[in-house]
Amino acid sequence: MTSSTSPAPAEGRVGRSGRPPRRKKGEGQWALGYNEPLNKNEQSKKDDNPLNVRARIINIYSKRGFASIDPADLRGRFRWMGLYTQRAPGFDGGKTAMLEEEELDDEFFMLRVRSDGELLDAAKLRALGSISTDFARGTADITDRQNIQYHWIEVEDVPEIWDRLDAVGMTSLEACGDSPRPFLGSPVAGVAADEIIDATPALEEIKRRYIGDPAYSNLPRKFKTSASGHPSLDCVPSVNDVSFVGTVHPEHGPGFDLWVGGGLSTNPMLATKLGVWIPVEEVPDAWEAVVSVFRDYGYRRLRSRARLKFLLADWGREKFREVLETEYLHRALVDGPSPEASGGSGDHIGVHAQKDGKFYVGVAPVAGRVNGAVLTGVGDVVERYAAAGARLTAQQKLVVLGVAEADVDAVVRDLRELGLEAEPSNWRRNTMACTGIEFCKLAIVDTKQRATDLVTELEKRFPDLDVPVTVNVNGCPNACARTQVADIGLKGMLVLDDAGQQVEGFQVHLGGALGLNEQFGKKLRAHKVTSAGLDDYVTVVVGNYLEDREDGEAFAAWAVRADEILLRGEKSLAGDAA
């Protein structure tokens, strides 16, 4: 597909002074003729296509070691291979914004491996486990982008890691960088009894056609994709750059609506629903059209405004659809209904019947943290019981599919022995956390261990919690753990304790939600919580909710109407009731 490019403004015209008029300051939009790089990131991508760094890693850097890596590759193009330098130890959160990136670099890497909603068979799971065990000091996290993320990777080992991934049909290509990041797909695609349509063929075709294609490897910034035909909206479509959402057209039957321009971070925006109907075989073309609009019209001058959501906010729904149809698709899209969420929780935890008579088993680690032994063990479970395989979820969970009814209890037992619970507490089930200061150079506070400790404490304090309360713990403002759309969203920052000392803490967002009643959590003015005081704060707020809620009222709905004193934790209704 070829994009349409407008003439550069003011080109070829001469003013009354005899000189060309001064060109208006642009946003770096290629389609408007602004092709000169406007920041160091754009210059780096113009200097060399980031996809070319793979060969240098294999042929040069892995042989000569960390010190041989060109800085432009190290802090830029390596990301297109799924590699980031991890945070060096010894730098507290106060140093995050004060030091240059190279000062925070360790000589080890985080490596992110795509799953793209794929079914992971025993061989894939064992390969993922072996990489963790052999090269990553046992580390492995399931991210809320359905990736496996490792740490402590040395550049010398990267070619062998890639060989192991290649051998089982997996990749880290474009897992990071200004590229089409890993896709979200329904963990129960093709098997769920209530699925509207299976998006798997479309995701496979998008990956085959476009991942690794230089035409789409230089985007203004990251580009996040989801596609699911499950009615629970299990791939969080409202917060992706492009989402294909299962819907039923009254005349044409099952297909997909197209949602564009979602994203969180410091300027959260929910996706715009185009209200169209796209058959599954046309999804790859529609995806290419959307990513091409972003490539050609996206803002490249300021990194802080380089996501698709800003273009949508400026253009609006109608203009975006017009450009998409006329300049890229060259045809009109069929109007159709935009679906609402239904079908229960989208995390798929527990034992559920498939439409083919078998079962799937959804299990929860704590805050997504697993390890090489766990991944290898899941591979063993899949093989032992002749299951179809496993998929990762957008909630940092894992689902084993294709389990025979006679084997369900044994599978649940064996997964529990690996630390993966099919019947987790509400706290374990509904708490997520990003990487945090342990490894991330952007983080300000600890997240993974803090979330784990919080879950342990809340399980003691509320052992019989009868309603889900989601807690998302993030180490910085970038919202990798979707802070703004949790019941209790915690954004890491430095705060003052009672003694006036600067310590790790959180800004609190309350009442965020996705699905039927989508909303961003509200921030309480000048309200911060120390990390040390987090257990008690959450206890008071949840206790207030349980005492003050109306019949059937969810936490997010209560948080909207509750008195601020109850939300700030300054008054405990549970204590009053006692």
Coordinates of C-alpha atoms in Angstrom, one line a residue:
M1 CA 0.0 0.0 0.0
T2 CA 1.4 3.4 -1.0
S3 CA 0.7 6.5 1.1
S4 CA -0.4 9.7 -0.5
T5 CA 1.9 12.6 0.3
S6 CA 0.9 16.3 0.0
P7 CA 3.4 18.9 -1.3
A8 CA 5.6 20.5 1.2
P9 CA 4.2 23.8 2.4
A10 CA 5.7 26.9 0.8
E11 CA 7.9 25.0 -1.6
G12 CA 8.5 26.6 -4.9
R13 CA 6.9 30.0 -3.9
V14 CA 8.7 33.3 -3.6
G15 CA 7.7 36.3 -1.4
R16 CA 7.8 40.0 -2.3
S17 CA 11.4 40.2 -0.9
G18 CA 12.5 37.7 -3.5
R19 CA 13.1 35.0 -0.8
P20 CA 10.9 32.0 -0.1
P21 CA 8.5 32.7 2.7
R22 CA 9.5 31.4 6.1
R23 CA 8.2 27.9 6.5
K24 CA 5.7 27.4 9.3
K25 CA 7.1 25.3 12.2
G26 CA 5.9 21.8 11.6
E27 CA 5.3 18.7 13.8
G28 CA 7.5 16.4 11.7
Q29 CA 4.6 14.9 9.7
W30 CA 6.1 13.2 6.7
A31 CA 2.9 13.5 4.7
L32 CA 3.1 17.3 4.9
G33 CA 6.6 17.4 3.7
Y34 CA 8.4 17.7 7.0
N35 CA 11.0 15.0 6.4
E36 CA 14.1 16.4 8.2
P37 CA 14.6 14.9 11.7
L38 CA 13.6 17.2 14.5
N39 CA 15.1 15.4 17.5
K40 CA 17.9 12.9 18.2
N41 CA 15.6 9.9 18.0
E42 CA 14.4 10.8 14.5
Q43 CA 18.0 11.5 13.4
S44 CA 19.2 8.1 14.7
K45 CA 16.4 6.3 12.7
K46 CA 17.3 8.3 9.6
D47 CA 21.0 7.5 9.9
D48 CA 20.4 3.8 9.9
N49 CA 17.3 1.6 9.9
P50 CA 17.1 0.1 13.3
L51 CA 16.4 -3.4 11.9
N52 CA 20.0 -3.4 10.7
V53 CA 21.4 -3.6 14.2
R54 CA 20.6 -7.4 14.4
A55 CA 23.6 -8.1 12.2
R56 CA 25.9 -6.0 14.3
I57 CA 24.8 -7.7 17.4
I58 CA 25.5 -11.1 15.9
N59 CA 28.7 -10.3 14.1
I60 CA 30.3 -7.6 16.2
Y61 CA 28.9 -6.8 19.7
S62 CA 28.4 -10.4 20.8
K63 CA 32.0 -11.2 20.0
R64 CA 33.6 -8.0 21.3
G65 CA 31.5 -7.4 24.3
F66 CA 29.5 -4.5 25.9
A67 CA 32.2 -1.9 25.5
S68 CA 32.2 -2.3 21.7
I69 CA 28.6 -1.2 21.3
D70 CA 28.0 2.1 19.5
P71 CA 26.0 4.4 21.8
A72 CA 23.4 5.1 19.0
D73 CA 22.8 1.4 18.9
L74 CA 22.9 0.8 22.6
R75 CA 20.4 3.4 23.6
G76 CA 18.3 3.4 20.4
R77 CA 18.4 0.7 17.8
F78 CA 18.8 -2.2 20.3
R79 CA 15.2 -1.6 21.3
W80 CA 14.0 -2.9 17.9
M81 CA 15.5 -6.2 18.9
G82 CA 13.7 -6.2 22.2
L83 CA 16.7 -5.1 24.2
Y84 CA 17.0 -2.3 26.8
T85 CA 19.9 -1.7 29.1
Q86 CA 18.7 -2.3 32.6
R87 CA 19.1 0.0 35.6
A88 CA 22.5 -0.2 37.3
P89 CA 22.3 -1.1 41.0
G90 CA 22.8 1.6 43.7
F91 CA 20.8 4.4 42.2
D92 CA 17.7 5.3 44.2
G93 CA 14.6 6.8 42.8
G94 CA 15.8 10.4 43.3
K95 CA 18.5 9.8 40.7
T96 CA 16.1 8.7 38.0
A97 CA 15.3 12.2 36.6
M98 CA 18.7 13.7 37.6
L99 CA 21.1 11.5 35.8
E100 CA 21.7 11.0 32.1
E101 CA 20.6 7.7 30.6
E102 CA 24.1 6.5 30.2
E103 CA 24.8 7.1 33.9
L104 CA 22.0 4.7 34.8
D105 CA 23.0 2.0 32.3
D106 CA 24.1 -1.4 33.6
E107 CA 26.1 -3.7 31.3
F108 CA 23.1 -6.1 31.3
F109 CA 19.9 -6.1 29.3
M110 CA 16.3 -6.6 29.7
L111 CA 15.0 -8.8 26.8
R112 CA 11.4 -8.8 25.8
V113 CA 10.0 -11.8 23.8
R114 CA 6.8 -11.5 21.8
S115 CA 4.0 -13.9 22.1
D116 CA 1.4 -12.0 20.0
G117 CA -1.5 -14.0 21.4
E118 CA 0.1 -17.2 20.1
L119 CA -0.6 -20.7 21.6
L120 CA 2.7 -21.7 23.3
D121 CA 3.2 -25.4 23.0
A122 CA 5.5 -27.5 25.2
A123 CA 8.6 -26.7 23.0
K124 CA 8.0 -23.0 23.1
L125 CA 7.5 -23.0 26.9
R126 CA 10.6 -25.0 27.5
A127 CA 12.6 -22.8 25.2
L128 CA 11.4 -19.7 27.2
G129 CA 12.2 -21.5 30.4
S130 CA 15.7 -22.5 29.3
I131 CA 16.6 -18.9 28.3
S132 CA 15.6 -17.7 31.8
T133 CA 17.6 -20.5 33.5
D134 CA 20.7 -20.4 31.3
F135 CA 21.1 -16.7 30.5
A136 CA 18.8 -14.5 32.8
R137 CA 19.7 -15.7 36.3
G138 CA 16.3 -17.3 36.4
T139 CA 14.3 -14.1 35.9
A140 CA 11.1 -14.0 33.9
D141 CA 8.0 -11.8 34.1
I142 CA 4.7 -12.2 32.3
T143 CA 3.9 -8.6 31.3
D144 CA 0.5 -7.0 30.7
R145 CA 1.4 -6.9 27.0
Q146 CA 1.5 -10.8 26.9
N147 CA 5.3 -10.8 26.6
I148 CA 7.9 -12.7 28.5
Q149 CA 10.5 -10.3 29.9
Y150 CA 14.0 -11.3 31.1
H151 CA 16.8 -9.5 32.9
W152 CA 20.5 -9.9 33.4
I153 CA 21.0 -10.7 29.7
E154 CA 24.6 -10.3 28.4
V155 CA 25.1 -9.2 24.8
E156 CA 27.5 -12.2 24.3
D157 CA 24.6 -14.6 24.8
V158 CA 22.1 -12.9 22.6
P159 CA 22.8 -14.9 19.4
E160 CA 22.3 -18.2 21.2
I161 CA 19.1 -16.8 22.7
W162 CA 17.8 -15.9 19.3
D163 CA 18.8 -19.3 18.0
R164 CA 16.6 -20.9 20.7
L165 CA 13.7 -18.6 19.9
D166 CA 14.1 -19.1 16.1
A167 CA 14.0 -22.9 16.6
V168 CA 10.5 -22.8 18.1
G169 CA 9.2 -20.0 15.9
M170 CA 9.4 -17.1 18.4
T171 CA 11.1 -13.7 18.2
S172 CA 12.1 -10.6 20.1
L173 CA 12.0 -8.5 16.8
E174 CA 10.3 -5.1 17.3
A175 CA 9.4 -6.0 20.9
C176 CA 10.4 -2.4 21.8
G177 CA 11.3 0.7 19.8
D178 CA 9.3 3.0 17.6
S179 CA 7.7 0.0 15.9
P180 CA 4.7 -2.2 15.9
R181 CA 5.0 -3.6 19.4
P182 CA 3.9 -7.1 20.4
F183 CA 0.2 -7.7 19.7
L184 CA -2.5 -8.6 22.3
G185 CA -4.7 -11.5 21.3
S186 CA -7.5 -13.3 23.3
P187 CA -6.0 -16.0 25.5
V188 CA -9.0 -18.2 24.7
A189 CA -9.2 -17.5 21.0
G190 CA -10.7 -20.3 19.0
V191 CA -12.0 -22.3 22.1
A192 CA -14.2 -20.0 24.2
A193 CA -17.8 -21.0 24.1
D194 CA -19.0 -17.4 24.1
E195 CA -16.4 -16.0 21.6
I196 CA -17.9 -13.9 18.8
I197 CA -15.1 -14.5 16.3
D198 CA -11.5 -15.8 16.4
A199 CA -9.0 -13.0 15.6
T200 CA -6.0 -15.4 15.5
P201 CA -5.8 -15.7 11.6
A202 CA -5.7 -11.9 11.3
L203 CA -2.9 -11.5 13.9
E204 CA -0.9 -14.3 12.3
E205 CA -1.2 -12.6 8.9
I206 CA -0.3 -9.1 10.3
K207 CA 2.8 -10.5 11.9
R208 CA 3.8 -12.5 8.7
R209 CA 3.4 -9.5 6.4
Y210 CA 4.6 -6.5 8.4
I211 CA 6.8 -7.3 11.4
G212 CA 10.4 -6.8 10.3
D213 CA 9.3 -4.8 7.2
P214 CA 11.4 -1.6 6.9
A215 CA 8.4 0.2 5.6
Y216 CA 6.9 0.1 9.1
S217 CA 10.0 0.1 11.3
N218 CA 10.3 3.9 11.6
L219 CA 7.1 5.1 13.3
P220 CA 6.8 8.3 15.3
R221 CA 6.7 6.2 18.5
K222 CA 5.5 2.9 19.8
F223 CA 2.4 1.4 18.2
K224 CA 0.3 -1.0 20.2
T225 CA -2.2 -3.5 18.7
S226 CA -4.9 -5.7 20.0
A227 CA -7.4 -8.0 18.3
S228 CA -10.0 -10.1 20.1
G229 CA -13.4 -11.5 19.4
H230 CA -14.2 -12.3 23.1
P231 CA -17.1 -10.3 24.5
S232 CA -15.2 -9.6 27.8
L233 CA -12.9 -7.2 25.8
D234 CA -10.0 -9.3 27.2
C235 CA -7.4 -7.3 25.3
V236 CA -8.1 -3.9 26.8
P237 CA -9.0 -2.3 23.5
S238 CA -9.6 1.1 24.8
V239 CA -5.9 1.7 25.7
N240 CA -4.2 0.5 22.4
D241 CA -3.3 2.5 19.4
V242 CA -5.3 0.2 17.2
S243 CA -7.8 -2.5 18.3
F244 CA -10.0 -4.9 16.4
V245 CA -13.0 -5.7 18.6
G246 CA -15.4 -8.5 17.9
T247 CA -18.9 -7.4 16.9
V248 CA -21.9 -8.8 15.1
H249 CA -23.3 -6.8 12.2
P250 CA -27.1 -7.3 11.7
E251 CA -26.6 -8.2 8.0
H252 CA -23.0 -9.3 7.6
G253 CA -22.6 -11.3 10.8
P254 CA -19.4 -11.6 13.0
G255 CA -16.5 -9.2 12.3
F256 CA -14.6 -6.5 14.0
D257 CA -15.1 -2.8 14.9
L258 CA -12.0 -0.6 14.7
W259 CA -10.9 1.4 17.7
V260 CA -8.0 3.8 17.4
G261 CA -5.9 6.2 19.5
G262 CA -6.0 4.8 23.0
G263 CA -3.2 5.1 25.4
L264 CA -2.3 6.0 29.0
S265 CA 0.9 7.4 30.4
T266 CA 0.9 11.1 31.4
N267 CA -1.9 12.1 29.0
P268 CA -4.4 9.2 29.2
M269 CA -7.0 8.9 26.4
L270 CA -9.5 6.2 25.6
A271 CA -9.7 4.9 22.1
T272 CA -12.0 6.4 19.5
K273 CA -14.5 3.9 18.2
L274 CA -15.0 4.2 14.5
G275 CA -18.2 2.2 14.4
V276 CA -17.4 0.0 11.4
W277 CA -17.6 -3.6 10.5
I278 CA -14.5 -5.4 9.1
P279 CA -14.4 -9.1 8.1
V280 CA -11.5 -11.1 9.6
E281 CA -9.8 -11.5 6.2
E282 CA -9.7 -7.7 5.8
V283 CA -8.2 -6.9 9.2
P284 CA -4.6 -7.0 8.0
D285 CA -5.3 -4.4 5.3
A286 CA -7.0 -2.2 7.8
W287 CA -4.2 -2.6 10.3
E288 CA -1.7 -1.5 7.6
A289 CA -3.8 1.5 6.7
V290 CA -3.9 2.6 10.3
V291 CA -0.2 2.2 11.0
S292 CA 0.5 4.0 7.7
V293 CA -1.6 7.0 8.8
F294 CA 0.4 7.1 12.0
R295 CA 3.7 6.8 10.1
D296 CA 2.9 9.5 7.7
Y297 CA 0.8 12.0 9.7
G298 CA 2.0 11.2 13.3
Y299 CA 3.9 14.0 15.1
R300 CA 7.6 13.5 15.2
R301 CA 8.9 16.8 16.6
L302 CA 8.2 16.2 20.3
R303 CA 8.4 12.7 21.7
S304 CA 5.8 13.6 24.3
R305 CA 3.2 14.2 21.5
A306 CA 4.3 11.4 19.2
R307 CA 1.6 8.8 19.9
L308 CA -1.4 8.2 17.7
K309 CA -3.8 9.4 20.4
F310 CA -2.6 13.0 19.9
L311 CA -3.4 12.9 16.2
L312 CA -6.8 11.5 17.0
A313 CA -7.4 14.3 19.5
D314 CA -6.6 17.0 17.0
W315 CA -8.3 15.4 13.9
G316 CA -11.4 13.9 15.5
R317 CA -13.1 10.7 14.4
E318 CA -14.6 11.8 11.1
K319 CA -11.3 13.2 9.7
F320 CA -9.3 10.2 10.7
R321 CA -11.8 7.9 9.1
E322 CA -11.9 10.0 5.9
V323 CA -8.1 10.0 5.6
L324 CA -7.9 6.3 6.4
E325 CA -10.5 5.4 3.7
T326 CA -9.5 7.9 0.9
E327 CA -5.7 7.9 1.1
Y328 CA -4.9 4.4 2.3
L329 CA -7.8 1.9 2.0
H330 CA -9.2 3.5 -1.1
R331 CA -12.6 2.3 -0.2
A332 CA -15.3 3.1 2.3
L333 CA -15.6 0.9 5.4
V334 CA -19.0 -0.6 6.3
D335 CA -20.8 1.1 9.2
G336 CA -21.4 -1.2 12.1
P337 CA -22.2 -1.4 15.8
S338 CA -19.5 -0.7 18.4
P339 CA -19.7 -3.5 21.0
E340 CA -20.0 -3.1 24.8
A341 CA -18.2 -5.3 27.2
S342 CA -20.1 -8.4 28.4
G343 CA -19.2 -12.0 29.3
G344 CA -17.6 -11.5 32.7
S345 CA -14.0 -11.0 33.6
G346 CA -11.5 -10.9 30.9
D347 CA -8.7 -12.6 32.9
H348 CA -10.0 -16.1 32.3
I349 CA -8.9 -17.3 35.7
G350 CA -10.3 -20.7 36.8
V351 CA -11.6 -23.7 35.0
H352 CA -13.9 -23.1 32.1
A353 CA -15.5 -25.4 29.5
Q354 CA -14.4 -25.0 25.9
K355 CA -16.8 -25.3 22.9
D356 CA -15.1 -28.5 21.9
G357 CA -15.8 -30.4 25.1
K358 CA -12.3 -29.8 26.6
F359 CA -11.4 -27.2 29.3
Y360 CA -9.1 -24.3 29.8
V361 CA -7.4 -23.5 33.1
G362 CA -6.5 -19.9 33.9
V363 CA -3.9 -19.4 36.6
A364 CA -2.3 -16.5 38.5
P365 CA 1.3 -15.9 39.5
V366 CA 1.8 -12.9 41.9
A367 CA 2.1 -9.6 39.9
G368 CA 3.2 -11.5 36.8
R369 CA 6.5 -12.8 38.3
V370 CA 7.5 -16.3 37.3
N371 CA 10.9 -17.8 36.5
G372 CA 12.6 -20.3 34.2
A373 CA 11.6 -23.3 36.3
V374 CA 8.0 -22.3 36.2
L375 CA 7.9 -21.8 32.4
T376 CA 9.7 -25.1 31.9
G377 CA 7.3 -26.7 34.3
V378 CA 4.2 -25.4 32.4
G379 CA 5.7 -26.9 29.3
D380 CA 6.0 -30.2 31.1
V381 CA 2.3 -30.0 32.2
V382 CA 1.2 -29.3 28.7
E383 CA 3.1 -32.3 27.4
R384 CA 2.2 -34.6 30.4
Y385 CA -1.6 -34.1 29.8
A386 CA -1.5 -33.6 26.0
A387 CA -2.9 -30.1 26.4
A388 CA -3.0 -27.8 23.4
G389 CA -0.7 -25.3 24.9
A390 CA -0.7 -22.1 27.0
R391 CA -1.3 -18.4 26.3
L392 CA -0.4 -15.3 28.2
T393 CA -3.0 -12.7 29.2
A394 CA -3.1 -8.9 29.3
Q395 CA -3.5 -9.2 33.1
Q396 CA -0.1 -10.9 33.7
K397 CA -1.7 -14.3 33.9
L398 CA -1.4 -17.6 32.0
V399 CA -4.1 -20.0 30.6
V400 CA -3.6 -23.6 29.7
L401 CA -5.9 -24.7 26.9
G402 CA -7.2 -28.0 25.6
V403 CA -7.3 -30.0 28.8
A404 CA -9.4 -33.2 28.9
E405 CA -12.1 -33.2 31.5
A406 CA -10.5 -36.2 33.3
D407 CA -7.2 -34.3 33.7
V408 CA -8.6 -31.0 35.0
D409 CA -8.0 -31.7 38.7
A410 CA -4.5 -33.0 38.0
V411 CA -3.6 -30.0 35.9
V412 CA -4.8 -27.6 38.5
R413 CA -2.8 -29.5 41.2
D414 CA 0.4 -29.5 39.1
L415 CA 0.1 -25.8 38.2
R416 CA -0.4 -25.0 41.9
E417 CA 2.8 -26.9 42.7
L418 CA 4.5 -24.5 40.3
G419 CA 3.1 -21.5 42.2
L420 CA 0.3 -20.8 39.7
E421 CA -3.1 -20.7 41.3
A422 CA -6.4 -21.5 39.5
E423 CA -8.3 -20.4 42.6
P424 CA -6.4 -17.3 43.7
S425 CA -7.6 -14.8 46.3
N426 CA -9.2 -11.7 44.9
W427 CA -6.0 -9.8 45.8
R428 CA -3.7 -12.1 44.0
R429 CA -6.0 -12.3 41.0
N430 CA -6.4 -8.5 40.7
T431 CA -3.0 -7.0 41.4
M432 CA -0.6 -6.1 38.7
A433 CA 2.8 -4.4 38.8
C434 CA 5.3 -3.1 36.3
T435 CA 9.1 -3.8 36.4
G436 CA 9.9 -1.0 38.9
I437 CA 13.2 0.3 40.2
E438 CA 14.7 -3.1 40.4
F439 CA 15.6 -3.1 36.7
C440 CA 13.9 -0.1 35.0
K441 CA 15.8 3.1 34.4
L442 CA 12.6 5.2 34.3
A443 CA 11.3 3.9 37.7
I444 CA 11.3 5.8 40.9
V445 CA 10.1 3.2 43.3
D446 CA 10.0 -0.6 43.9
T447 CA 6.9 -2.3 42.4
K448 CA 7.1 -6.1 42.1
Q449 CA 8.2 -6.8 45.7
R450 CA 5.9 -4.1 47.0
A451 CA 3.0 -5.6 45.2
T452 CA 3.8 -9.1 46.4
D453 CA 4.0 -7.8 50.0
L454 CA 0.8 -5.9 49.6
V455 CA -1.0 -9.0 48.3
T456 CA 0.3 -11.1 51.2
E457 CA -0.9 -8.6 53.8
L458 CA -4.3 -8.0 52.2
E459 CA -5.0 -11.7 52.0
K460 CA -4.6 -11.7 55.8
R461 CA -6.7 -8.6 56.4
F462 CA -9.5 -9.4 53.9
P463 CA -9.4 -13.2 53.6
D464 CA -13.0 -13.4 52.4
L465 CA -13.2 -10.4 50.1
D466 CA -16.3 -11.1 48.1
V467 CA -15.8 -8.6 45.2
P468 CA -12.8 -7.9 42.9
V469 CA -10.8 -4.8 43.7
T470 CA -8.0 -4.2 41.2
V471 CA -4.7 -2.8 42.4
N472 CA -2.2 -1.7 39.7
V473 CA 1.3 -0.7 41.0
N474 CA 3.4 1.5 38.7
G475 CA 7.0 2.7 39.3
C476 CA 6.7 6.0 37.4
P477 CA 4.2 8.1 35.5
N478 CA 4.4 6.0 32.3
A479 CA 1.5 3.7 33.4
C480 CA 2.9 0.5 32.0
A481 CA 0.7 -1.3 34.6
R482 CA -2.3 0.8 33.5
T483 CA -2.5 2.9 36.7
Q484 CA -5.4 5.1 35.6
V485 CA -7.9 2.3 34.9
A486 CA -7.6 0.3 38.1
D487 CA -9.9 0.5 41.2
I488 CA -6.7 1.5 43.1
G489 CA -4.0 2.8 40.8
L490 CA -0.6 3.6 42.4
K491 CA 1.8 5.8 40.6
G492 CA 5.3 5.7 42.0
M493 CA 6.9 8.9 43.2
L494 CA 9.0 10.3 46.0
V495 CA 7.0 11.7 48.9
L496 CA 7.6 13.1 52.4
D497 CA 7.0 10.9 55.4
D498 CA 5.8 12.2 58.8
A499 CA 9.4 13.1 59.7
G500 CA 9.8 15.2 56.6
Q501 CA 12.2 12.7 55.0
Q502 CA 11.9 11.9 51.2
V503 CA 10.9 8.3 50.8
E504 CA 9.3 6.0 48.2
G505 CA 5.6 6.5 47.8
F506 CA 2.6 6.7 45.5
Q507 CA 0.1 9.1 44.0
V508 CA -3.2 7.3 44.3
H509 CA -5.8 7.0 41.5
L510 CA -9.2 5.7 42.6
G511 CA -12.1 4.3 40.7
G512 CA -10.6 3.7 37.3
A513 CA -12.3 1.1 35.1
L514 CA -12.4 -0.5 31.6
G515 CA -15.3 -2.3 30.0
L516 CA -18.9 -1.3 30.5
N517 CA -18.3 1.8 32.6
E518 CA -15.0 3.1 31.4
Q519 CA -13.4 5.9 33.3
F520 CA -10.1 7.1 34.6
G521 CA -9.5 7.0 38.3
K522 CA -9.6 10.3 40.1
K523 CA -6.6 11.8 41.8
L524 CA -7.2 13.3 45.2
R525 CA -5.7 16.8 45.6
A526 CA -2.3 16.8 47.3
H527 CA -2.8 13.2 48.4
K528 CA 0.2 10.9 48.5
V529 CA 0.9 7.6 50.4
T530 CA 4.3 6.3 51.5
S531 CA 5.3 2.9 50.4
A532 CA 5.6 1.9 54.1
G533 CA 2.1 3.1 54.8
L534 CA 0.5 1.5 51.8
D535 CA -0.9 -1.6 53.5
D536 CA -2.7 0.4 56.1
Y537 CA -4.0 2.9 53.5
V538 CA -5.5 0.3 51.2
T539 CA -7.0 -1.5 54.2
V540 CA -8.8 1.7 55.4
V541 CA -10.1 2.6 51.9
V542 CA -11.3 -1.0 51.1
G543 CA -12.9 -1.2 54.6
N544 CA -14.7 2.0 53.9
Y545 CA -16.0 0.7 50.6
L546 CA -17.2 -2.5 52.2
E547 CA -19.1 -0.6 54.9
D548 CA -20.5 2.2 52.7
R549 CA -21.3 0.3 49.4
E550 CA -24.8 -0.2 48.2
D551 CA -26.1 -3.6 47.0
G552 CA -24.1 -4.7 44.0
E553 CA -22.1 -1.5 43.8
A554 CA -18.6 -1.9 42.4
F555 CA -15.6 -0.2 44.0
A556 CA -15.2 2.1 41.0
A557 CA -18.8 3.3 41.2
W558 CA -18.4 3.8 45.0
A559 CA -15.2 5.8 44.5
V560 CA -17.0 8.3 42.3
R561 CA -19.6 9.2 44.9
A562 CA -17.8 8.5 48.2
D563 CA -16.9 11.4 50.5
E564 CA -13.3 12.4 50.1
I565 CA -12.4 11.8 53.7
L566 CA -13.2 8.1 53.1
L567 CA -11.1 8.0 50.0
R568 CA -8.1 9.7 51.6
G569 CA -8.1 7.1 54.4
E570 CA -8.5 9.8 57.1
K571 CA -11.6 8.1 58.5
S572 CA -12.3 4.4 59.0
L573 CA -15.9 3.3 58.8
A574 CA -14.8 -0.2 59.6
G575 CA -13.3 1.1 62.8
D576 CA -16.5 3.0 63.6
A577 CA -18.6 -0.1 62.9
A578 CA -16.4 -2.1 65.3

